[in-house]
């Protein structure tokens, strides 16, 4: 199970993206521009390649509110996608 408590924050996402992997699934959280302002964009893809080397058709993304609650919603989504095998 992915648990990022203490590892990531909104100030961090304002400056950088957060990447990781878990049991065959790679993921990335980053600040992106949504229709109504900044969002946290969570993206997943299968190992072994990094984000830049993975074809776009193998990536799957979801946007969340750009606030602390959005981080935890994104983590929940990452875990649900992994459990469903959607990577």
Short mmCIF file of C-alpha atoms in Angstrom, two decimals, residues 42-80:
data_model
loop_
_atom_site.label_atom_id
_atom_site.label_comp_id
_atom_site.label_asym_id
_atom_site.label_seq_id
_atom_site.Cartn_x
_atom_site.Cartn_y
_atom_site.Cartn_z
CA UNK A 42 -1.62 11.90 -10.44
CA UNK A 43 -0.31 9.73 -13.26
CA UNK A 44 0.36 5.99 -13.26
CA UNK A 45 2.10 3.71 -15.74
CA UNK A 46 3.62 0.20 -15.75
CA UNK A 47 7.27 -0.46 -14.96
CA UNK A 48 10.06 -0.62 -16.07
CA UNK A 49 10.41 2.76 -17.82
CA UNK A 50 10.36 6.27 -16.41
CA UNK A 51 7.69 8.86 -17.27
CA UNK A 52 9.56 10.31 -20.26
CA UNK A 53 10.29 6.91 -21.85
CA UNK A 54 6.81 5.45 -21.40
CA UNK A 55 4.42 5.81 -24.37
CA UNK A 56 1.47 8.13 -23.67
CA UNK A 57 -1.08 5.37 -24.31
CA UNK A 58 0.29 3.44 -21.30
CA UNK A 59 -0.19 6.38 -18.90
CA UNK A 60 -3.40 7.06 -16.97
CA UNK A 61 -4.05 10.31 -15.04
CA UNK A 62 -6.55 11.83 -12.64
CA UNK A 63 -6.75 15.39 -11.27
CA UNK A 64 -7.37 16.35 -7.64
CA UNK A 65 -7.78 19.61 -5.75
CA UNK A 66 -4.52 21.45 -5.06
CA UNK A 67 -4.70 21.17 -1.28
CA UNK A 68 -3.62 18.68 1.36
CA UNK A 69 -6.90 16.77 1.08
CA UNK A 70 -6.23 16.44 -2.64
CA UNK A 71 -2.91 14.72 -1.89
CA UNK A 72 -4.66 12.10 0.24
CA UNK A 73 -7.40 11.65 -2.36
CA UNK A 74 -4.67 11.11 -4.97
CA UNK A 75 -2.97 8.51 -2.75
CA UNK A 76 -6.31 6.72 -2.31
CA UNK A 77 -6.73 6.75 -6.09
CA UNK A 78 -3.20 5.36 -6.60
CA UNK A 79 -3.96 2.49 -4.22
CA UNK A 80 -7.33 1.78 -5.85
#
